[in-house]
Structures are given as structure tokens and as C-alpha cells.
Coordinates of C-alpha atoms in Angstrom, one line a residue:
M1 CA 12.3 -44.6 -34.7
K2 CA 15.0 -46.7 -33.2
F3 CA 18.9 -46.5 -33.4
L4 CA 21.0 -49.6 -33.9
C5 CA 24.5 -50.0 -32.7
I6 CA 26.5 -50.8 -35.9
Q7 CA 29.2 -52.7 -33.9
C8 CA 27.0 -55.3 -32.0
D9 CA 23.7 -54.8 -33.8
H10 CA 21.7 -54.1 -30.6
I11 CA 18.9 -51.4 -30.3
M12 CA 20.3 -48.4 -28.6
A13 CA 18.5 -47.1 -25.6
F14 CA 17.5 -43.5 -24.7
A15 CA 20.0 -42.2 -22.3
E16 CA 19.5 -38.5 -21.7
R17 CA 18.0 -35.3 -23.1
Q18 CA 19.7 -31.9 -23.3
L19 CA 18.2 -28.5 -24.1
P20 CA 21.3 -26.3 -24.9
G21 CA 19.1 -23.1 -24.7
D22 CA 19.2 -22.1 -28.5
G23 CA 16.1 -23.8 -29.4
T24 CA 17.8 -27.0 -30.2
L25 CA 17.5 -30.4 -28.5
A26 CA 20.1 -33.1 -28.1
A27 CA 19.2 -36.6 -27.4
V28 CA 21.9 -39.2 -26.4
F29 CA 21.3 -42.9 -26.9
E30 CA 23.5 -45.8 -25.5
C31 CA 24.1 -49.4 -26.6
S32 CA 23.4 -51.7 -23.7
A33 CA 25.7 -54.3 -25.1
C34 CA 29.0 -52.3 -25.9
G35 CA 28.4 -49.0 -24.1
R36 CA 28.8 -47.0 -27.4
E37 CA 26.9 -43.7 -27.4
I38 CA 25.5 -41.5 -30.1
A39 CA 23.9 -38.0 -30.0
M40 CA 21.1 -36.6 -32.2
L41 CA 20.8 -32.9 -32.5
T42 CA 17.7 -31.3 -33.7
N43 CA 17.3 -27.8 -35.2
P44 CA 15.0 -25.2 -33.6
M45 CA 12.1 -25.9 -36.1
E46 CA 12.3 -29.5 -35.5
T47 CA 12.2 -29.0 -31.7
Q48 CA 9.2 -26.7 -32.0
L49 CA 7.4 -29.3 -34.2
V50 CA 8.1 -32.1 -31.8
S51 CA 7.1 -29.9 -28.7
S52 CA 3.9 -28.6 -30.5
M53 CA 2.8 -32.3 -31.0
G54 CA 3.0 -32.9 -27.2
I55 CA 5.8 -35.6 -27.8
E56 CA 8.3 -36.0 -24.8
I57 CA 11.7 -37.1 -26.1
G58 CA 12.9 -40.0 -23.9
G59 CA 10.1 -42.5 -24.2
R60 CA 6.7 -42.9 -22.6
T61 CA 6.1 -43.3 -18.9
V62 CA 2.5 -44.2 -19.3
P63 CA 0.6 -46.3 -22.0
E64 CA -0.9 -44.6 -24.9
Q65 CA -4.5 -43.6 -24.6
P66 CA -7.1 -43.4 -27.6
M67 CA -7.0 -40.0 -29.2
E68 CA -4.8 -38.6 -26.4
L69 CA -3.4 -35.7 -28.4
V70 CA -7.0 -34.5 -29.3
R71 CA -8.1 -35.0 -25.8
S72 CA -5.2 -33.1 -24.4
N73 CA -6.0 -30.1 -26.5
L74 CA -9.8 -29.9 -25.7
D75 CA -10.8 -27.5 -23.1
G76 CA -13.2 -28.9 -20.5
G77 CA -13.8 -32.1 -22.2
R78 CA -15.7 -35.0 -20.4
E79 CA -13.4 -37.6 -18.8
D80 CA -15.5 -40.4 -19.7
A81 CA -15.9 -39.2 -23.4
F82 CA -13.9 -42.2 -24.8
V83 CA -15.0 -44.8 -22.3
E84 CA -16.9 -47.7 -24.1
E85 CA -20.1 -48.7 -22.7
E86 CA -21.8 -52.0 -23.0
P87 CA -24.1 -52.0 -25.9
P88 CA -27.9 -52.2 -24.9
A89 CA -29.3 -55.6 -25.1
P90 CA -30.8 -56.1 -28.6
A91 CA -34.7 -55.5 -28.5
R92 CA -36.8 -58.3 -29.9
P93 CA -37.5 -57.3 -33.4
V94 CA -41.2 -56.4 -34.2
R95 CA -42.8 -58.9 -36.4
V96 CA -44.5 -57.0 -39.4
E97 CA -47.6 -58.7 -40.7
W98 CA -48.5 -57.7 -44.3
T99 CA -52.1 -57.2 -45.1
P100 CA -53.4 -58.7 -48.5
A101 CA -54.0 -55.1 -49.8
A102 CA -50.3 -54.2 -49.0
V103 CA -49.1 -57.5 -50.5
D104 CA -51.2 -56.6 -53.6
R105 CA -49.7 -53.1 -53.8
L106 CA -46.2 -54.5 -53.4
G107 CA -46.8 -57.0 -56.3
R108 CA -47.1 -53.9 -58.6
V109 CA -43.5 -53.0 -57.9
P110 CA -41.1 -54.3 -60.7
S111 CA -39.8 -57.7 -59.4
F112 CA -35.9 -56.6 -59.6
V113 CA -36.5 -54.0 -56.8
R114 CA -39.4 -55.6 -55.1
G115 CA -37.3 -57.2 -52.2
M116 CA -35.6 -54.0 -51.6
V117 CA -38.8 -52.0 -51.4
K118 CA -40.4 -54.6 -49.1
R119 CA -37.2 -54.2 -46.8
I120 CA -37.6 -50.5 -46.8
Y121 CA -41.3 -50.6 -45.6
T122 CA -40.5 -53.4 -43.2
D123 CA -37.7 -51.6 -41.5
Y124 CA -39.7 -48.3 -41.5
A125 CA -42.4 -50.3 -39.6
R126 CA -40.1 -51.9 -37.2
E127 CA -38.4 -48.7 -36.3
R128 CA -41.8 -47.2 -35.4
G129 CA -43.3 -50.3 -33.6
I130 CA -45.9 -50.9 -36.2
E131 CA -46.9 -54.5 -36.4
R132 CA -49.3 -54.4 -39.4
M133 CA -48.3 -53.1 -42.9
T134 CA -51.2 -51.6 -44.7
P135 CA -51.4 -49.4 -47.9
E136 CA -51.9 -46.4 -45.6
V137 CA -48.7 -47.2 -43.6
M138 CA -46.9 -47.4 -47.1
D139 CA -48.3 -44.0 -48.0
T140 CA -47.0 -42.6 -44.8
A141 CA -43.7 -44.2 -45.1
R142 CA -43.3 -42.9 -48.8
S143 CA -44.1 -39.5 -47.5
D144 CA -41.7 -39.6 -44.4
L145 CA -38.8 -41.1 -46.3
G146 CA -39.3 -38.8 -49.4
L147 CA -40.1 -41.4 -51.9
E148 CA -43.1 -39.7 -53.5
G149 CA -41.5 -39.2 -56.8
M150 CA -40.4 -42.8 -57.1

């Protein structure tokens, strides 16, 4: 939220904060062009809400950090929890060779889903480092992936 000076149309800058002691908060803003001042007075509930969110009235002194409000409320969190690491170099994908028996079995799958089924089996083999697709590997994949009823 920003305040504009009506007289000269400049953004007013935060000048000072006062805590009168009755649970309210007063913030004073000043126009840098003409010197006009305005004050904003919050009620005790608004002051409590702003304080509970960890907001400092008067502007930031440090740049925002990712998820800083969550991080500030975690007890014993890791300092490097939100530090991005370089992704590992992509591994060379395993080339899966389909045996004639596996190709024959794949041929019995309806044509409109055949490509998807082949992709499921190929991905299964690659994830496990299997270089040769056989009917036995297909049976194991069906069982592991919970596709027996399909």
C-alpha cells in the first residue's frame, strides 16, 4: 500500500512509527515534494494482526527471502533448506531393445493405446536399467505397476 500526496501527486514516504501504548499503532508518512504529512492509526486488532504476521511497519531493511514467514516460524529448520542446488547431469538414457516375442505381444494391444502401453513398459525398463524388453519383463512390470486387471 502506498499513500499519494493529493496536492503534488508524489508518493509519500514513511517518516515514523509510534506505539501509543493502548494497543494501537500510528504511522506517519511525509511527502518529499511539499512536506505535507499524514498519519494512519490502526486499532488494537489490526496492530495484533500485523504483528502476528511478522510485518515491520516502516519498510524493509533487507530483501525478501523465499518463504521467509514460514521459515521464521519453523523451529530448528535447516539453513540450507531453500538453497537451490545444481541439478545432476542427465544420465544417458538406457536404450531398450524389444525382442520379437515382446513386439508380438505388444501387437495384441488395441492400436489406439499401443503407443501409451509401449511407453509405460519402456519407461519401466529404463528406470531399472533393463536394456532388453521381453514378455517376462512385461509380466513383471504389469505386476509392479498394478496393471494385472487391465
